[in-house]
């Protein structure tokens, strides 16, 4: 071996600068059928424990509803999974290999976790198409973003997502001009453009009409399967219409978990969630 | 020509702007040099220089628009990048004086001889070369913007706090440049320039050439900004401006995008400063004054944010008004500027560009 070759082996030419090598997180490993592990998670805000030693497991392909009174810590839970808030203790794993607590928000997003905010959050000054284009999976560093051009396959992808969320007719409209419900769907569409394996959807039907809620329920049910979907919701009617498994959160802890029927008959749930009232509202 | 027709179809305002700049770049030198002084269409060299100065301000305004209009960073410190570009050019011009200074020192500029310095400080080396100076015109503001952005954006400082930091940046630099021992001529700054690239700065031809260069720089700057703002990166910039968190949660490293566009904007401001200095013949620390940076923001607000050509319009209108008003009503000028700013923010939130967009055109065009 010549010196040059030895030098090259020691320092491969394409790896001289580490930051030039695309950082790919380890592949999502679902060998145990569980996509998300949260164990012993604790978060406090100035002494107040918003999440308290919480354990939660989401299965691959599952549609899970998380319910709980206001301030139970549902949004905070999503903040932890997506890297916005760091827990004081506990561990969070995406599949078997990906440690969420070591990653930044964009890294987590690119690893395959999409998040819809509680308040509809879309780019109001951009068209529907541009919103989806920006969200599309692919290289998201500065230079590739500067030189990116939509190709035919990507246009098709945008159109198919628009079809999924039912916004084909709005493709060239400014997102700010959409109705509240349409914005929520657009945001879900933006998540889909990232090809996520786990969708976190925070209060999707707040402020929606009955009809819009029904469509959203259908949409979320249809999305589960190839990916896992976690929905946080207040609206019991809505939860009942989509959920197979429900987790009840209370004061930052999991209070009960099971089918809708199980949890609504759980005396502890009745106690805290309905303030001791008989569970007629839950049953209806 | 096809580029103009193409541009005109796609981006009417941009096409008009580039057409006007080309026309001015050719016509103004001709009217100045080609026509005798008695000719009614003759443009005096004073006017040519004044117009050239406006074009430099317009380029600075465009840089501010990139940061404020597109990225949402209300920068109150872009004057610092402008001044640093200006100082880099000033250092080149100082070195060109050679032994023709008052003290006739072969190497040291006058102010260094006056301060009894024996040798050239290390950071003055290389500035006798034009290419090196040009590189520094871009590198110094770019590097400062990089360092500033690196710390500010990573720690997620936004809004008013970020604006105050940019203001503090330019203020600190002003104080530093006022000091004699920093090595940039203290409060007198750099002046008494003789020539650039061997052409006398007093000559009409050089002045006309500098004007044409400013027009070309503004045109190229517009094309570069337009390329960025129309790319996906440009869409990302306005997305970050409007919903930073959303951009982050769809997988963008927001601080990286901000950083590079901010650096680009600072480089643009530096180039504007470098073209400004040989035309006005002096650069001193007052260019770092907080008020100078704030004025640049007012130009953009008046012209209209996030349109690029609005920034150019705003800079031209206000500076023309300033030249006129400071002569006519020297005391009232600042009040006039303040009143204009208030009126525009109240009644014309989109600036003059917004007003233009309300004018109905026959053909539906692509003006943004
Ligand atoms: N950044 C924060 N700082 C302080 N307290 C917070 C913060 N975020 C959430 N909290 C508190 O944590 C609790 C849980 O909030 P959240 O997760 O938003 O509840 P919800 O279940 O209604 O979504 C609330 O009491 C809220 O006031
Ligand atoms: Mg919430």
XYZ file of C-alpha atoms and ligand atoms in Angstrom:
680
model
C 0.000 0.000 0.000
C 1.384 3.379 -0.919
C 1.512 6.160 1.605
C -1.156 8.003 -0.343
C -3.510 5.042 -0.187
C -2.868 4.599 3.472
C -3.579 8.253 4.037
C -6.787 7.965 2.055
C -7.920 5.018 4.070
C -7.123 6.803 7.238
C -9.039 9.856 6.133
C -11.539 9.021 3.369
C -11.826 11.891 0.944
C -15.576 12.130 1.220
C -15.421 12.311 4.993
C -12.832 14.972 5.572
C -15.386 17.378 6.863
C -17.866 15.677 9.103
C -20.420 18.386 8.671
C -20.540 17.698 4.923
C -21.642 14.136 5.493
C -25.426 14.005 5.663
C -26.478 13.170 9.173
C -28.950 10.348 8.913
C -30.496 9.162 12.138
C -30.536 5.390 12.677
C -33.392 3.765 10.834
C -36.657 3.356 12.629
C -36.569 -0.117 14.148
C -40.023 -1.535 14.894
C -39.048 -5.138 15.613
C -41.059 -5.179 18.831
C -44.096 -3.575 17.287
C -43.866 -0.509 19.504
C -43.204 2.842 17.875
C -42.973 5.081 20.909
C -41.692 4.393 24.393
C -42.060 7.022 27.101
C -40.792 5.890 30.481
C -40.618 7.751 33.764
C -41.019 11.139 32.086
C -41.132 14.045 34.519
C -41.306 17.744 33.681
C -41.727 20.563 36.109
C -42.258 24.218 35.435
C -40.913 26.087 38.420
C -41.776 23.396 40.937
C -45.113 22.515 39.378
C -45.040 19.024 37.900
C -46.798 19.239 34.534
C -45.811 15.626 33.745
C -45.152 13.288 36.611
C -43.413 9.943 36.115
C -45.430 9.164 33.020
C -45.237 5.887 31.114
C -46.786 5.540 27.688
C -46.324 3.080 24.851
C -47.752 3.512 21.387
C -47.933 0.551 19.082
C -47.009 0.551 15.440
C -50.023 1.450 13.319
C -52.229 2.209 16.282
C -54.740 5.042 16.595
C -54.624 6.278 20.175
C -56.673 8.967 21.812
C -55.411 10.882 24.802
C -58.049 12.631 26.824
C -57.879 14.570 30.033
C -59.070 17.806 31.567
C -57.475 21.129 30.685
C -53.987 21.421 32.111
C -53.562 17.657 32.375
C -50.307 17.924 30.443
C -51.415 16.683 27.039
C -49.766 19.425 25.020
C -46.686 19.260 27.199
C -46.462 15.564 26.411
C -46.378 16.389 22.704
C -43.739 19.036 23.375
C -41.550 16.365 24.936
C -41.959 13.882 22.116
C -41.141 16.529 19.503
C -38.167 18.010 21.318
C -39.680 21.363 22.227
C -39.481 20.685 25.954
C -36.792 18.603 27.596
C -37.963 16.415 30.477
C -36.199 16.542 33.837
C -36.141 12.770 34.005
C -37.179 9.752 31.997
C -36.513 8.358 28.556
C -38.216 8.677 25.198
C -37.476 6.273 22.360
C -38.807 6.222 18.832
C -38.718 2.560 17.891
C -35.851 0.547 19.342
C -32.991 2.740 18.185
C -33.824 6.428 18.156
C -33.340 8.357 21.364
C -35.627 11.380 21.075
C -34.103 13.165 24.039
C -30.820 13.626 22.169
C -32.370 15.221 19.077
C -33.436 18.710 18.051
C -36.934 19.528 16.814
C -36.022 19.440 13.097
C -34.120 16.180 13.549
C -37.111 14.582 15.220
C -39.371 15.840 12.459
C -37.097 14.393 9.796
C -36.845 11.100 11.680
C -40.571 10.691 11.104
C -42.642 12.360 13.801
C -45.131 14.911 12.559
C -46.956 17.247 14.871
C -50.090 19.312 14.507
C -50.281 22.178 16.946
C -53.284 22.878 19.109
C -53.865 26.162 17.302
C -53.956 25.708 13.506
C -50.495 26.694 12.352
C -49.946 27.054 8.631
C -47.981 29.574 6.575
C -50.779 32.020 5.922
C -48.967 34.076 3.296
C -48.177 31.061 1.160
C -50.473 29.163 -1.142
C -51.728 25.748 -0.133
C -49.333 24.217 -2.626
C -46.347 26.128 -1.233
C -47.261 25.051 2.285
C -47.123 21.438 1.200
C -43.983 21.953 -0.872
C -42.158 23.374 2.133
C -43.224 20.461 4.284
C -42.227 17.806 1.772
C -39.768 15.151 2.905
C -36.319 15.583 1.418
C -33.084 17.440 2.064
C -33.799 20.483 4.203
C -30.382 22.068 4.600
C -29.932 25.629 3.340
C -28.201 24.955 0.026
C -30.517 22.198 -1.276
C -33.450 24.355 -0.246
C -32.082 27.239 -2.298
C -31.669 25.144 -5.426
C -34.731 22.897 -5.056
C -37.233 22.701 -7.908
C -40.481 20.757 -7.863
C -40.361 17.787 -10.213
C -43.300 15.906 -11.674
C -43.262 13.145 -9.063
C -43.279 15.707 -6.285
C -46.201 17.565 -7.839
C -48.085 14.308 -7.958
C -47.255 13.695 -4.339
C -48.647 17.104 -3.420
C -51.800 16.394 -5.378
C -52.318 13.031 -3.769
C -51.969 14.553 -0.302
C -54.400 17.301 -1.275
C -56.829 14.604 -2.296
C -56.372 12.819 1.023
C -57.170 15.922 3.028
C -59.810 17.120 0.563
C -58.285 20.408 -0.493
C -57.696 19.817 -4.220
C -59.821 22.797 -5.195
C -57.854 25.096 -2.889
C -54.389 24.324 -4.260
C -53.627 27.871 -5.404
C -55.414 29.703 -2.624
C -53.557 31.577 0.040
C -53.584 29.493 3.207
C -54.641 32.538 5.205
C -57.863 32.669 3.204
C -58.914 29.139 4.158
C -61.602 28.430 6.721
C -60.617 27.273 10.176
C -61.363 23.644 9.374
C -59.518 23.780 6.079
C -56.455 25.140 7.841
C -56.537 22.185 10.220
C -56.671 19.809 7.273
C -53.898 21.665 5.507
C -51.740 21.288 8.582
C -52.452 17.563 8.646
C -51.573 17.508 4.945
C -48.267 19.207 5.716
C -47.502 16.466 8.216
C -48.325 13.818 5.624
C -45.886 15.386 3.147
C -43.118 14.427 5.551
C -44.039 10.741 5.338
C -44.177 10.465 9.114
C -44.392 7.150 10.942
C -45.988 8.800 13.937
C -48.527 11.610 13.790
C -49.276 13.692 16.854
C -52.491 15.628 16.463
C -53.370 18.150 19.161
C -57.094 18.975 19.430
C -57.943 18.705 15.730
C -61.659 19.382 15.956
C -61.659 22.326 18.339
C -63.798 24.972 16.673
C -64.983 22.722 13.859
C -68.564 22.272 12.734
C -70.223 18.893 13.232
C -69.742 18.047 9.588
C -66.094 19.047 9.621
C -65.490 16.945 12.746
C -66.959 13.912 11.064
C -64.710 14.364 8.052
C -61.703 14.806 10.320
C -62.590 11.626 12.195
C -62.744 9.717 8.922
C -59.446 11.209 7.839
C -57.620 10.285 11.039
C -59.003 6.750 11.032
C -57.881 6.317 7.435
C -54.385 7.557 8.267
C -53.750 5.032 11.033
C -52.379 1.669 9.986
C -49.443 2.485 7.757
C -48.485 4.941 10.506
C -49.403 5.470 14.129
C -51.650 8.353 15.069
C -51.955 9.931 18.506
C -54.883 12.297 18.910
C -55.414 14.618 21.843
C -59.018 15.657 22.113
C -61.612 17.064 24.466
C -64.633 16.212 22.431
C -65.979 12.892 23.760
C -68.259 12.338 20.839
C -65.300 12.620 18.550
C -63.109 10.363 20.661
C -65.807 7.744 20.790
C -66.161 7.831 17.021
C -62.503 7.092 16.333
C -60.827 5.524 19.321
C -60.004 1.930 19.874
C -57.758 2.645 22.775
C -57.938 5.640 25.076
C -55.426 6.984 27.562
C -56.717 9.251 30.272
C -54.228 11.798 31.528
C -54.665 13.584 34.811
C -52.227 15.884 36.563
C -49.398 14.657 34.392
C -50.028 10.961 35.038
C -51.764 8.183 33.196
C -54.948 7.623 35.102
C -56.466 4.866 33.045
C -55.942 3.158 29.763
C -58.134 0.857 27.722
C -61.133 0.811 25.467
C -63.553 3.698 25.604
C -66.043 1.539 27.502
C -63.457 0.485 30.069
C -62.239 3.949 30.859
C -65.601 5.591 31.075
C -66.647 3.110 33.706
C -63.431 3.419 35.615
C -64.431 5.070 38.912
C -61.200 7.101 39.102
C -61.885 8.558 35.680
C -65.427 9.390 36.590
C -64.113 10.997 39.741
C -61.507 13.333 38.256
C -62.651 13.790 34.734
C -66.256 14.535 35.489
C -65.718 15.986 38.910
C -67.704 13.191 40.529
C -70.781 13.634 38.383
C -72.498 10.527 37.117
C -71.042 9.524 33.828
C -74.025 10.387 31.704
C -72.067 12.890 29.609
C -69.569 10.212 28.797
C -72.140 7.602 28.012
C -74.759 9.548 26.174
C -33.260 42.257 -24.106
C -35.148 39.003 -23.766
C -34.304 38.939 -20.095
C -36.185 42.207 -19.702
C -39.265 41.057 -21.580
C -39.203 37.824 -19.655
C -38.807 39.679 -16.395
C -41.485 42.151 -17.342
C -43.980 39.352 -17.834
C -43.013 37.524 -14.676
C -42.282 40.369 -12.368
C -43.403 43.695 -13.753
C -41.872 45.877 -11.054
C -38.549 44.071 -11.264
C -38.475 44.407 -15.043
C -39.188 48.118 -14.795
C -36.560 48.558 -12.098
C -33.860 46.768 -14.080
C -34.798 48.628 -17.250
C -34.555 51.958 -15.452
C -31.251 51.046 -13.878
C -29.805 50.052 -17.245
C -31.069 53.255 -18.809
C -29.721 55.373 -15.960
C -26.391 53.549 -15.953
C -25.919 54.400 -19.619
C -27.710 57.735 -19.888
C -26.501 59.559 -16.817
C -22.810 59.257 -17.748
C -23.651 60.356 -21.298
C -25.639 63.389 -20.109
C -22.796 64.277 -17.789
C -19.781 63.655 -19.999
C -21.181 63.902 -23.506
C -23.075 67.170 -23.284
C -21.480 70.565 -22.752
C -22.269 72.444 -19.569
C -24.407 74.899 -21.453
C -26.656 72.162 -22.797
C -30.091 72.143 -21.093
C -29.927 68.381 -20.537
C -26.457 68.462 -19.041
C -26.167 66.758 -15.647
C -23.616 68.258 -13.306
C -21.037 65.994 -11.695
C -22.510 67.019 -8.357
C -25.866 65.569 -9.412
C -24.258 62.410 -10.758
C -22.525 61.826 -7.435
C -25.711 62.546 -5.531
C -27.627 60.024 -7.640
C -24.863 57.478 -7.164
C -25.148 57.955 -3.418
C -28.898 57.311 -3.598
C -28.275 54.067 -5.451
C -25.944 52.927 -2.670
C -28.635 53.704 -0.126
C -31.091 51.761 -2.267
C -28.802 48.733 -2.153
C -28.573 49.074 1.619
C -32.365 49.285 1.774
C -32.637 46.090 -0.237
C -30.309 44.383 2.223
C -32.498 45.565 5.093
C -35.557 44.280 3.236
C -34.006 40.812 2.987
C -33.521 40.730 6.748
C -36.675 42.526 7.837
C -39.165 42.020 5.028
C -38.389 38.396 4.286
C -36.783 37.001 7.440
C -38.709 39.137 9.899
C -35.575 40.332 11.675
C -36.140 44.017 12.376
C -32.493 44.939 12.071
C -31.529 48.250 13.587
C -27.871 47.661 12.909
C -27.440 47.239 9.181
C -25.597 50.537 9.095
C -22.742 48.667 10.765
C -22.343 46.304 7.812
C -22.609 49.238 5.417
C -19.942 51.137 7.337
C -17.608 48.132 7.565
C -17.794 47.668 3.798
C -17.126 51.382 3.530
C -14.128 51.209 5.830
C -12.660 48.299 3.865
C -12.928 50.360 0.690
C -11.628 53.424 2.546
C -8.531 51.512 3.613
C -7.832 50.636 -0.001
C -8.287 54.266 -1.022
C -5.983 55.405 1.805
C -3.276 53.037 0.661
C -3.615 54.417 -2.875
C -2.640 57.885 -1.626
C 0.892 56.560 -1.178
C 3.420 59.324 -0.561
C 1.057 62.086 -1.717
C -0.267 62.629 1.810
C 0.331 65.849 3.722
C 3.239 64.253 5.569
C 4.504 62.506 2.452
C 5.166 59.241 4.253
C 5.678 56.478 1.665
C 3.657 53.873 3.523
C 1.706 55.279 6.460
C -1.537 57.228 6.008
C -1.448 60.751 7.410
C -3.359 60.002 10.598
C -0.845 57.329 11.572
C 2.077 59.699 11.049
C 0.204 62.271 13.113
C -0.221 59.716 15.909
C 3.501 59.007 15.711
C 3.043 55.410 14.615
C 6.127 53.798 13.185
C 4.682 50.980 11.151
C 1.516 49.867 9.485
C -0.777 47.849 11.817
C -1.124 44.221 10.682
C -4.733 44.604 9.619
C -3.810 47.321 7.130
C -1.638 44.930 5.154
C -3.001 43.743 1.847
C -5.334 46.685 1.435
C -3.104 48.161 -1.236
C -4.511 45.468 -3.519
C -7.951 46.154 -4.993
C -8.993 42.508 -5.190
C -8.034 41.912 -1.579
C -9.953 45.023 -0.542
C -13.013 43.837 -2.490
C -12.844 40.496 -0.709
C -12.688 42.260 2.634
C -15.620 44.487 1.647
C -17.689 41.309 1.606
C -15.841 39.154 4.141
C -15.747 41.558 7.073
C -19.475 42.392 7.210
C -20.260 38.776 6.342
C -18.121 37.451 9.167
C -19.544 39.877 11.698
C -23.077 38.950 10.636
C -22.153 35.286 10.889
C -20.821 35.608 14.418
C -23.717 37.775 15.514
C -26.295 35.481 13.921
C -24.616 32.342 15.198
C -25.063 33.417 18.783
C -28.331 35.292 18.471
C -30.261 32.795 16.343
C -29.042 29.719 18.176
C -30.192 31.105 21.475
C -33.490 31.925 19.755
C -33.505 35.596 20.509
C -36.286 37.178 18.478
C -38.416 40.283 18.214
C -37.607 43.427 20.127
C -34.690 41.850 21.967
C -33.007 40.955 18.710
C -33.589 44.481 17.389
C -32.018 45.942 20.487
C -29.027 43.642 20.071
C -28.493 44.811 16.482
C -28.723 48.386 17.675
C -26.211 47.692 20.432
C -23.896 46.102 17.877
C -23.701 49.178 15.704
C -23.473 51.485 18.725
C -20.566 49.511 20.178
C -18.772 49.627 16.842
C -19.311 53.366 16.643
C -17.714 53.878 20.046
C -14.822 51.617 19.070
C -14.213 53.384 15.766
C -14.193 56.765 17.479
C -11.031 55.711 19.313
C -7.774 56.744 17.693
C -5.880 53.708 18.896
C -8.178 51.302 17.040
C -6.269 52.288 13.915
C -9.018 53.586 11.650
C -8.476 57.303 11.956
C -10.663 57.935 15.016
C -13.417 60.487 14.681
C -11.985 61.926 11.454
C -12.249 58.568 9.795
C -10.606 58.002 6.438
C -10.608 60.782 3.855
C -8.519 62.826 1.357
C -8.696 59.960 -1.112
C -6.889 60.538 -4.396
C -7.634 57.774 -6.821
C -9.269 54.400 -7.349
C -7.669 51.839 -9.658
C -5.446 54.625 -10.937
C -8.353 56.933 -11.889
C -8.526 60.275 -10.134
C -11.544 60.528 -7.852
C -11.918 64.194 -8.797
C -12.333 63.404 -12.481
C -15.814 63.562 -13.995
C -15.201 60.303 -15.811
C -14.428 58.456 -12.567
C -17.551 59.857 -10.933
C -19.668 58.755 -13.877
C -18.009 55.348 -13.749
C -18.765 55.000 -10.045
C -22.372 55.904 -10.733
C -22.597 53.235 -13.427
C -20.968 50.727 -11.077
C -23.550 51.558 -8.390
C -26.380 51.067 -10.859
C -24.892 47.739 -11.937
C -24.436 46.638 -8.322
C -28.034 47.503 -7.522
C -29.270 45.601 -10.583
C -27.172 42.532 -9.786
C -28.143 42.777 -6.134
C -31.793 42.827 -7.138
C -31.347 39.750 -9.323
C -29.562 37.891 -6.519
C -32.221 38.815 -3.962
C -34.933 37.882 -6.399
C -33.313 34.514 -7.033
C -33.243 33.816 -3.307
C -36.706 35.096 -2.492
C -38.289 33.105 -5.317
C -36.516 29.892 -4.400
C -37.834 27.447 -1.856
C -35.383 29.013 0.576
C -37.150 32.327 0.053
C -40.491 30.715 0.774
C -38.925 29.224 3.868
C -37.749 32.677 4.967
C -41.238 34.145 4.923
C -42.522 30.944 6.503
C -40.050 31.433 9.346
C -41.058 35.067 9.599
C -44.721 34.114 9.970
C -44.570 30.799 11.886
C -41.115 29.978 13.116
C -42.196 26.934 15.113
C -44.096 25.377 12.250
C -40.997 25.643 10.064
C -38.913 23.980 12.747
C -41.410 21.146 13.245
C -41.507 20.287 9.571
C -37.799 19.628 9.735
C -35.944 22.857 8.946
C -33.008 24.077 10.957
C -34.474 27.521 11.258
C -31.360 29.119 12.685
C -29.239 27.930 9.752
C -31.596 29.435 7.183
C -31.748 32.698 9.121
C -28.005 32.767 9.525
C -27.132 32.415 5.837
C -29.727 34.839 4.574
C -28.677 37.332 7.238
C -25.038 36.947 6.179
C -26.034 37.472 2.552
C -27.891 40.597 3.539
C -24.874 41.914 5.463
C -22.589 41.299 2.491
C -24.979 43.262 0.306
C -24.902 46.130 2.782
C -21.101 45.970 2.791
C -20.972 46.287 -0.995
C -23.291 49.285 -0.802
C -20.947 50.921 1.704
C -17.918 50.214 -0.465
C -19.524 51.961 -3.444
C -20.669 54.836 -1.263
C -17.285 55.788 0.155
C -15.397 56.717 -3.040
C -18.390 58.829 -4.128
C -18.762 60.832 -0.917
C -15.002 60.882 -0.349
C -15.054 60.078 3.367
C -15.940 57.357 5.850
C -16.084 58.114 9.544
C -17.659 56.563 12.657
C -20.919 58.502 12.290
C -21.879 55.922 9.662
C -22.207 53.509 12.601
C -24.615 55.841 14.387
C -27.792 54.061 15.502
C -29.852 56.704 13.728
C -28.326 55.779 10.367
C -29.524 52.186 10.718
C -32.955 53.288 11.826
C -33.242 55.570 8.810
C -32.584 52.611 6.539
C -35.475 50.761 8.182
C -37.707 53.780 7.588
C -36.843 53.714 3.872
C -38.004 50.118 3.681
C -41.149 50.788 5.698
C -42.071 53.698 3.444
C -41.254 51.817 0.261
C -43.003 48.624 1.330
C -41.660 45.485 2.940
C -40.879 42.205 1.243
C -41.072 43.451 -2.323
C -37.387 44.420 -2.907
C -38.331 47.148 -5.383
C -40.284 48.843 -2.599
C -37.068 49.169 -0.612
C -35.382 50.788 -3.604
C -38.303 53.183 -4.067
C -38.346 54.079 -0.390
C -34.622 54.807 -0.295
C -34.805 56.992 -3.390
C -37.914 58.914 -2.327
C -36.779 59.631 1.212
C -33.244 60.544 0.304
C -34.413 62.839 -2.427
C -36.801 64.434 0.052
C -33.999 64.638 2.579
C -31.662 66.414 0.163
C -34.399 68.860 -0.693
C -35.745 69.402 2.817
C -32.423 69.677 4.624
C -31.594 72.532 2.278
C -35.014 74.174 2.485
C -35.885 73.527 6.162
C -32.759 72.308 7.945
C -34.425 72.278 11.365
C -37.659 70.622 10.421
C -36.280 67.751 8.399
C -36.157 65.163 11.176
C -39.705 65.977 12.203
C -40.725 65.533 8.587
C -39.111 62.094 8.511
C -40.789 61.090 11.762
C -44.175 62.319 10.585
C -43.788 60.467 7.294
C -42.975 57.253 9.131
C -46.003 57.560 11.374
C -48.294 58.389 8.474
C -47.063 55.491 6.396
C -47.375 52.949 9.196
C -50.871 54.196 9.956
C -52.286 54.571 6.478
C -49.990 52.663 4.145
C -48.863 49.535 5.966
C -47.693 48.098 2.637
C -45.780 51.255 1.804
C -45.573 52.882 -1.592
C -45.257 49.464 -3.223
C -48.637 48.538 -1.770
C -50.068 51.701 -3.256
C -48.647 50.791 -6.656
C -50.135 47.331 -6.467
C -53.572 48.833 -6.035
C -53.251 50.554 -9.412
C -55.193 48.349 -11.808
C -53.181 47.031 -14.716
C -54.727 45.903 -17.947
C -53.039 42.540 -17.979
C -53.007 40.453 -14.825
C -49.326 40.414 -14.014
C -47.033 38.554 -11.687
C -46.178 41.401 -9.362
C -45.936 39.823 -5.934
N -43.899 26.674 29.310
C -44.639 26.500 30.425
N -44.320 27.172 31.554
C -45.037 27.021 32.688
N -46.103 26.209 32.802
C -46.485 25.515 31.713
C -45.774 25.631 30.467
N -46.381 24.822 29.569
C -47.411 24.240 30.214
N -47.476 24.641 31.496
C -48.435 24.185 32.499
O -48.432 22.794 32.471
C -49.737 22.280 32.606
C -50.065 21.396 31.447
O -50.283 22.185 30.304
P -50.725 21.575 28.902
O -49.815 20.470 28.583
O -50.812 22.684 27.931
O -52.181 21.043 29.224
P -53.276 20.449 28.255
O -53.491 19.074 28.740
O -54.480 21.306 28.430
O -52.753 20.506 26.864
C -50.672 23.478 32.723
O -50.959 23.680 34.074
C -49.845 24.616 32.167
O -50.190 25.815 32.814
Mg -53.351 21.473 25.190
